[in-house]
XYZ file of N, CA and C in Angstrom:
495
model
N 54.591 3.169 -40.939
C 52.988 2.111 -40.744
C 51.745 2.122 -39.834
N 52.376 2.975 -38.609
C 50.960 3.560 -38.799
C 50.173 4.785 -39.447
N 50.559 5.470 -40.956
C 49.357 5.743 -41.621
C 48.870 4.798 -42.105
N 49.581 3.625 -42.625
C 48.770 2.124 -43.520
C 47.805 1.996 -42.511
N 47.225 1.815 -41.322
C 46.953 0.730 -40.620
C 46.313 2.021 -40.538
N 46.231 3.168 -40.145
C 45.314 4.448 -39.879
C 44.226 4.158 -41.828
N 44.870 4.381 -42.405
C 44.132 4.003 -44.415
C 43.546 2.967 -44.237
N 43.763 2.049 -43.362
C 42.279 0.677 -43.736
C 41.492 0.557 -42.888
N 41.790 1.417 -41.803
C 41.146 1.183 -40.724
C 39.606 2.546 -41.582
N 40.100 3.329 -42.589
C 38.613 4.817 -42.268
C 38.674 3.604 -43.629
N 38.941 3.105 -44.976
C 38.350 2.166 -45.450
C 37.941 1.042 -45.532
N 38.284 0.845 -44.895
C 37.129 -0.835 -44.112
C 35.560 -0.152 -43.597
N 35.993 0.862 -42.799
C 34.926 2.143 -41.854
C 33.859 2.598 -42.469
N 34.128 2.780 -44.200
C 34.278 3.740 -44.860
C 32.535 2.375 -45.858
N 33.479 1.003 -46.023
C 32.595 0.169 -47.232
C 31.627 0.110 -46.383
N 31.678 -0.270 -44.914
C 30.215 0.102 -44.057
C 28.539 0.280 -45.203
N 29.144 1.588 -45.489
C 27.691 2.141 -45.872
C 28.155 2.312 -47.630
N 28.360 1.357 -48.134
C 28.377 1.285 -49.296
C 27.044 0.243 -50.172
N 26.943 0.912 -50.821
C 25.007 0.629 -51.341
C 25.472 -0.728 -51.720
N 26.299 -1.103 -52.236
C 25.879 -2.668 -53.125
C 26.490 -3.801 -51.802
N 27.172 -3.638 -51.182
C 26.893 -4.940 -49.578
C 28.361 -4.612 -48.534
N 27.653 -5.447 -47.697
C 28.926 -4.856 -46.960
C 29.291 -6.192 -45.970
N 30.704 -6.310 -45.439
C 31.267 -7.290 -44.935
C 30.631 -7.781 -43.458
N 29.749 -6.534 -43.574
C 29.561 -6.737 -41.428
C 27.734 -7.480 -42.207
N 27.312 -7.356 -42.335
C 26.065 -8.068 -42.349
C 25.809 -8.445 -42.845
N 26.287 -9.664 -44.022
C 25.203 -9.925 -45.263
C 25.007 -9.133 -46.795
N 23.856 -8.206 -45.764
C 22.780 -8.003 -46.517
C 23.417 -6.291 -47.685
N 23.172 -5.716 -48.885
C 23.751 -4.657 -48.805
C 22.328 -3.763 -48.177
N 22.517 -2.391 -48.008
C 22.117 -1.341 -47.713
C 20.184 -1.251 -48.055
N 20.932 -0.951 -49.471
C 19.643 -0.644 -50.336
C 18.811 -1.886 -49.715
N 19.090 -3.605 -49.229
C 18.589 -4.491 -49.261
C 17.429 -4.315 -47.563
N 18.735 -3.512 -47.097
C 18.337 -3.598 -46.120
C 16.992 -2.308 -45.861
N 16.995 -1.261 -46.364
C 16.275 -0.389 -46.205
C 14.722 -0.897 -46.873
N 14.729 -2.250 -47.673
C 13.041 -2.164 -48.599
C 12.625 -3.154 -47.461
N 13.269 -3.706 -46.636
C 13.166 -4.934 -46.286
C 11.884 -4.244 -45.015
N 10.412 -5.230 -44.854
C 9.887 -4.783 -43.857
C 10.646 -4.236 -42.096
N 9.583 -2.877 -41.752
C 10.128 -3.238 -40.505
C 9.255 -4.835 -39.303
N 10.351 -5.558 -38.830
C 9.909 -5.495 -37.778
C 9.234 -5.162 -36.896
N 8.349 -5.471 -36.002
C 7.933 -4.793 -35.271
C 8.137 -5.258 -33.427
N 8.242 -4.510 -32.677
C 8.682 -6.074 -31.568
C 7.527 -5.024 -30.430
N 7.137 -5.999 -29.552
C 6.114 -5.532 -28.773
C 6.599 -5.584 -27.681
N 6.909 -4.402 -26.793
C 7.669 -4.702 -25.738
C 6.489 -3.993 -24.743
N 5.842 -4.218 -24.262
C 3.982 -4.016 -23.513
C 4.726 -4.441 -21.277
N 4.795 -3.626 -21.218
C 5.078 -3.999 -19.419
C 3.416 -4.694 -18.818
N 4.113 -5.153 -18.499
C 2.612 -6.912 -18.033
C 2.357 -6.139 -17.069
N 0.257 -6.758 -16.908
C -0.117 -5.857 -15.494
C -0.196 -6.370 -14.376
N 0.855 -8.008 -14.593
C 0.373 -9.155 -13.542
C 0.155 -8.606 -12.524
N 0.142 -9.017 -11.289
C -0.091 -8.083 -9.978
C -0.110 -9.620 -8.915
N 1.042 -9.269 -8.413
C 1.293 -10.554 -8.036
C 0.743 -11.141 -6.476
N 0.052 -12.284 -6.141
C -0.599 -12.109 -5.065
C -0.100 -12.120 -4.168
N -0.795 -11.622 -2.786
C 0.033 -11.342 -0.913
C -0.004 -12.391 -0.410
N 0.498 -13.640 -0.947
C -0.219 -14.919 -0.015
C 1.487 -14.616 1.522
N 0.621 -15.269 1.882
C 1.412 -15.560 3.167
C 1.783 -14.029 3.823
N 1.293 -12.598 3.287
C 1.777 -11.663 4.223
C 0.487 -11.274 4.846
N 1.265 -10.542 6.185
C 0.235 -10.679 7.014
C -1.082 -9.832 7.357
N 0.208 -8.337 6.735
C -0.828 -7.150 7.021
C 0.289 -6.328 6.203
N 0.144 -5.173 6.286
C -0.242 -3.901 5.446
C 1.627 -3.384 6.583
N 2.002 -2.590 5.230
C 3.634 -2.694 6.437
C 3.673 -0.704 5.886
N 2.373 -0.195 5.341
C 2.169 1.163 5.608
C 3.822 1.787 5.617
N 4.908 1.421 4.943
C 5.282 2.514 5.226
C 6.750 3.359 5.965
N 6.197 2.120 7.419
C 7.020 2.712 8.002
C 7.804 1.545 9.363
N 8.721 1.871 9.868
C 9.051 0.342 10.783
C 8.141 0.177 11.963
N 8.898 -1.040 12.546
C 7.764 -1.827 12.932
C 6.995 -0.484 14.210
N 8.201 0.414 15.139
C 7.571 0.808 15.890
C 6.729 2.062 15.706
N 6.536 3.012 14.614
C 5.818 4.099 14.415
C 5.042 3.677 14.085
N 4.779 2.050 13.343
C 3.731 1.696 12.754
C 2.462 0.918 13.454
N 3.272 0.817 14.962
C 2.133 -0.217 15.752
C 1.246 1.880 16.604
N 2.302 2.966 16.753
C 2.154 4.582 17.560
C 1.296 4.935 16.240
N 1.350 5.052 14.985
C 0.777 5.077 14.404
C -0.783 4.428 13.972
N -1.477 3.178 14.356
C -2.689 2.669 14.028
C -2.680 2.800 15.631
N -2.119 2.895 17.082
C -2.168 2.413 18.543
C -3.794 4.421 18.094
N -2.640 5.852 17.830
C -2.365 6.308 17.390
C -4.956 7.010 16.702
N -4.185 5.925 15.755
C -5.476 6.073 14.825
C -6.889 5.449 15.405
N -7.212 4.146 16.313
C -7.829 3.450 16.897
C -8.410 4.001 17.992
N -7.549 5.405 18.811
C -8.244 6.014 19.771
C -8.493 7.007 18.624
N -8.815 7.507 17.901
C -9.088 8.913 17.561
C -10.678 8.232 17.242
N -10.692 6.720 16.292
C -10.785 5.806 16.162
C -12.812 6.607 16.702
N -12.750 5.777 17.853
C -13.251 6.187 19.009
C -13.801 6.854 20.016
N -12.591 7.927 20.173
C -13.005 9.136 20.464
C -14.492 9.496 19.600
N -13.863 9.522 18.079
C -14.756 10.787 17.478
C -16.086 9.966 16.457
N -15.494 8.484 16.493
C -16.410 8.224 15.412
C -15.909 7.967 14.412
N -15.954 8.720 14.059
C -15.091 8.800 12.560
C -14.363 10.301 11.685
N -13.288 8.578 11.360
C -12.028 10.057 10.922
C -11.843 9.813 9.266
N -11.349 10.979 9.273
C -10.674 11.169 7.906
C -9.043 10.853 7.432
N -8.563 10.062 7.152
C -7.352 9.071 6.797
C -7.147 8.794 5.934
N -6.305 7.538 4.966
C -5.691 7.071 3.425
C -6.621 6.127 4.208
N -6.785 5.202 2.716
C -7.423 4.463 2.377
C -6.641 3.591 2.714
N -5.298 2.653 2.324
C -5.214 2.150 2.904
C -4.871 2.035 4.709
N -4.378 2.973 5.335
C -4.399 2.864 7.000
C -5.825 2.923 7.343
N -7.400 3.611 6.687
C -8.041 3.039 6.450
C -8.423 1.257 6.840
N -7.815 0.714 5.808
C -8.613 -0.680 6.337
C -7.725 -0.848 6.855
N -5.655 -1.091 7.594
C -4.929 -1.065 8.243
C -5.665 -1.515 9.951
N -6.264 0.061 10.220
C -7.226 0.082 11.459
C -8.611 -0.323 11.634
N -9.278 -0.387 10.588
C -10.498 -1.338 11.091
C -9.915 -2.818 11.481
N -9.763 -2.965 11.595
C -8.720 -4.906 12.581
C -9.187 -4.202 13.898
N -8.483 -2.865 13.799
C -7.784 -3.001 15.456
C -8.702 -2.310 16.168
N -9.474 -1.331 15.371
C -11.678 -0.783 16.040
C -12.107 -2.074 16.546
N -12.254 -3.105 15.616
C -13.604 -4.049 16.188
C -12.616 -4.982 16.907
N -12.005 -5.446 17.339
C -11.092 -6.025 18.465
C -10.785 -5.457 19.929
N -11.011 -3.893 19.472
C -11.027 -3.068 20.909
C -12.544 -2.605 21.181
N -13.541 -3.022 20.188
C -15.267 -2.975 20.517
C -15.758 -4.822 20.784
N -14.840 -6.266 19.982
C -14.971 -6.843 20.660
C -15.220 -7.336 22.602
N -13.702 -6.381 22.231
C -13.020 -6.410 24.155
C -14.138 -5.366 24.369
N -14.928 -4.710 24.584
C -15.451 -3.889 25.728
C -16.740 -4.654 25.484
N -16.784 -5.804 24.365
C -18.446 -6.141 25.233
C -18.341 -7.296 26.084
N -17.215 -8.002 25.544
C -17.035 -8.587 26.392
C -16.913 -8.681 27.931
N -16.272 -7.422 27.930
C -16.419 -6.713 29.569
C -15.560 -6.912 31.149
N -14.930 -8.439 30.775
C -14.188 -9.197 32.234
C -12.875 -7.551 32.608
N -11.780 -8.320 33.012
C -10.590 -7.997 33.538
C -9.899 -7.350 32.574
N -9.681 -8.665 32.559
C -8.780 -8.991 30.733
C -8.675 -8.033 30.286
N -10.327 -8.511 29.136
C -10.409 -8.017 28.397
C -10.186 -5.529 28.174
N -10.768 -5.961 29.674
C -9.368 -4.236 29.773
C -8.500 -3.885 30.490
N -8.342 -4.761 30.661
C -6.268 -4.882 30.687
C -6.261 -4.163 28.903
N -6.511 -5.489 28.452
C -6.094 -5.351 26.721
C -6.505 -4.287 26.076
N -7.680 -3.634 26.640
C -7.114 -2.898 25.802
C -6.557 -1.078 26.460
N -6.328 -1.418 27.604
C -6.268 -0.158 28.185
C -4.254 -0.168 27.572
N -3.571 -1.490 27.033
C -2.806 -1.703 26.737
C -3.124 -1.136 25.320
N -3.706 -1.234 24.185
C -4.000 -0.333 23.406
C -4.021 0.817 23.007
N -5.029 1.262 23.500
C -6.172 2.973 23.296
C -5.180 3.592 24.432
N -4.362 5.003 24.318
C -3.499 5.535 24.467
C -5.117 6.535 26.562
N -6.365 6.587 25.719
C -6.703 7.419 26.818
C -7.477 6.511 28.220
N -6.517 6.567 28.655
C -8.029 5.335 30.142
C -9.287 5.649 30.236
N -10.241 6.768 29.469
C -10.804 7.084 30.373
C -11.785 6.721 29.158
N -11.461 7.048 27.853
C -11.692 6.845 27.092
C -12.269 5.059 27.157
N -11.425 4.818 27.461
C -11.985 2.518 27.222
C -12.793 2.313 28.578
N -12.802 3.100 29.408
C -14.233 2.556 30.239
C -15.334 3.536 30.031
N -15.305 4.042 28.480
C -16.680 4.889 27.775
C -16.983 4.140 26.759
N -15.797 2.990 26.549
C -16.475 2.240 25.740
C -16.536 0.958 26.030
N -16.584 0.343 27.270
C -16.998 -0.500 27.479
C -17.879 -0.776 28.355
N -18.551 1.112 29.217
C -20.099 0.768 28.856
C -20.787 1.090 28.105
N -20.982 1.965 27.111
C -21.123 1.685 25.807
C -20.976 0.350 24.533
N -20.680 -0.205 25.626
C -20.253 -1.393 23.590
C -21.365 -2.218 23.992
N -21.532 -3.224 24.808
C -22.790 -4.275 25.025
C -23.678 -3.596 24.903
N -24.169 -2.219 25.044
C -25.153 -1.954 24.624
C -26.004 -1.474 23.023
N -24.631 -0.786 22.602
C -25.007 -0.458 20.899
C -24.483 -1.782 20.528
N -22.864 -2.401 20.627
C -23.248 -3.277 19.577
C -23.551 -4.897 19.796
N -24.114 -5.195 21.023
C -24.280 -6.172 21.619
C -24.995 -7.623 20.834
N -26.035 -7.345 19.754
C -26.507 -7.964 18.684
C -26.150 -8.008 17.652
N -24.574 -7.218 17.476
C -23.641 -7.558 16.133
C -22.809 -8.637 16.525
N -22.326 -9.170 15.158
C -20.777 -10.368 15.434
C -20.058 -9.753 14.671
N -19.978 -8.592 15.024
C -18.454 -8.073 14.286
C -19.303 -7.061 12.692
N -18.027 -6.790 12.539
C -18.277 -6.151 11.290
C -18.418 -4.346 12.302
N -18.164 -3.434 12.747
C -18.837 -2.888 13.469
C -18.036 -1.482 13.535
N -16.577 -1.524 12.159
C -16.540 0.108 11.626
C -17.055 0.068 10.120
N -17.139 1.188 9.259
C -17.208 1.127 8.004
C -16.344 1.760 6.975
N -15.917 1.955 6.623
C -14.718 2.512 5.067
C -14.964 2.684 4.125
N -15.039 4.213 3.967
C -16.302 5.415 2.903
C -15.093 5.460 2.011
N -14.677 5.503 0.854
C -14.093 6.190 0.137
C -14.218 7.526 -0.613
N -13.248 8.577 -0.709
C -13.423 9.295 -0.585
C -12.710 9.987 -1.966
N -13.355 11.582 -2.129
C -11.969 11.855 -3.005
C -10.353 12.146 -3.017
N -9.300 11.880 -4.342
C -7.976 11.750 -3.562
C -7.690 13.091 -2.654
N -6.606 12.841 -1.694
C -6.206 14.030 -1.164
C -5.136 15.033 -2.155
N -4.677 16.500 -2.465
C -5.064 17.473 -3.109
C -3.370 17.707 -3.406
N -3.197 17.793 -2.354
C -1.291 17.188 -2.537
C -0.615 16.800 -3.782
N -0.773 14.831 -3.337
C -0.559 14.271 -3.879
C -1.381 13.099 -4.175
N -2.526 13.528 -4.459
C -3.430 12.233 -5.547
C -3.632 11.198 -4.522
N -3.267 10.693 -2.999
C -3.820 9.731 -2.297
C -4.651 9.681 -2.347
N -5.271 8.288 -2.158
C -6.558 7.512 -1.868
C -6.819 7.860 -0.529
N -7.943 8.194 -0.256
C -8.145 9.075 0.336
C -9.733 8.369 1.423
N -10.106 7.754 2.841
C -11.589 7.070 2.851
C -11.628 7.846 4.658
N -13.531 7.621 4.629
C -13.712 8.044 5.989
C -13.984 6.889 7.100
N -13.358 6.575 8.070
C -14.070 4.676 8.705
C -14.538 5.872 9.619
N -15.631 4.910 9.924
C -16.566 5.238 10.707
C -16.803 4.587 11.266
N -18.039 4.121 12.754
C -17.801 3.511 13.484
C -19.591 3.307 12.837
N -20.610 1.652 13.161
C -21.766 1.180 12.609
C -23.031 2.392 13.771
């Protein structure tokens, strides 16, 4: 009994490859080979979603590490006047550097304490509050400039220089 079942399955399977016709598709193999090929375009969509209601870049870090990174970058930009970092980090730290300079222009005690809570170096805050009103007194924002540079060699990350104007 099993032998007959096995033979019938083999014969039915072999009949699918017969040129005259097939019980599975309704078309003969010769007909399928002569039919024009249909092209299905499977291109990836270049649709980028809009960043509605997204407050800031997360920089691939948890909140505490992101805050420490932004504080350190802010301190170094104010100390050196120019640093080289990735483009996304430069754009993220620009907001904080501009805010620290705005606090320095304001110059009152509350602004000084706010700057002390963000910038790591106490002496740097005092120097910022001494220099900011003369240097940026006539300017209403836009205290930093982000310039793109060549990509980093190891991982081809987009690099930038952020500098004080």
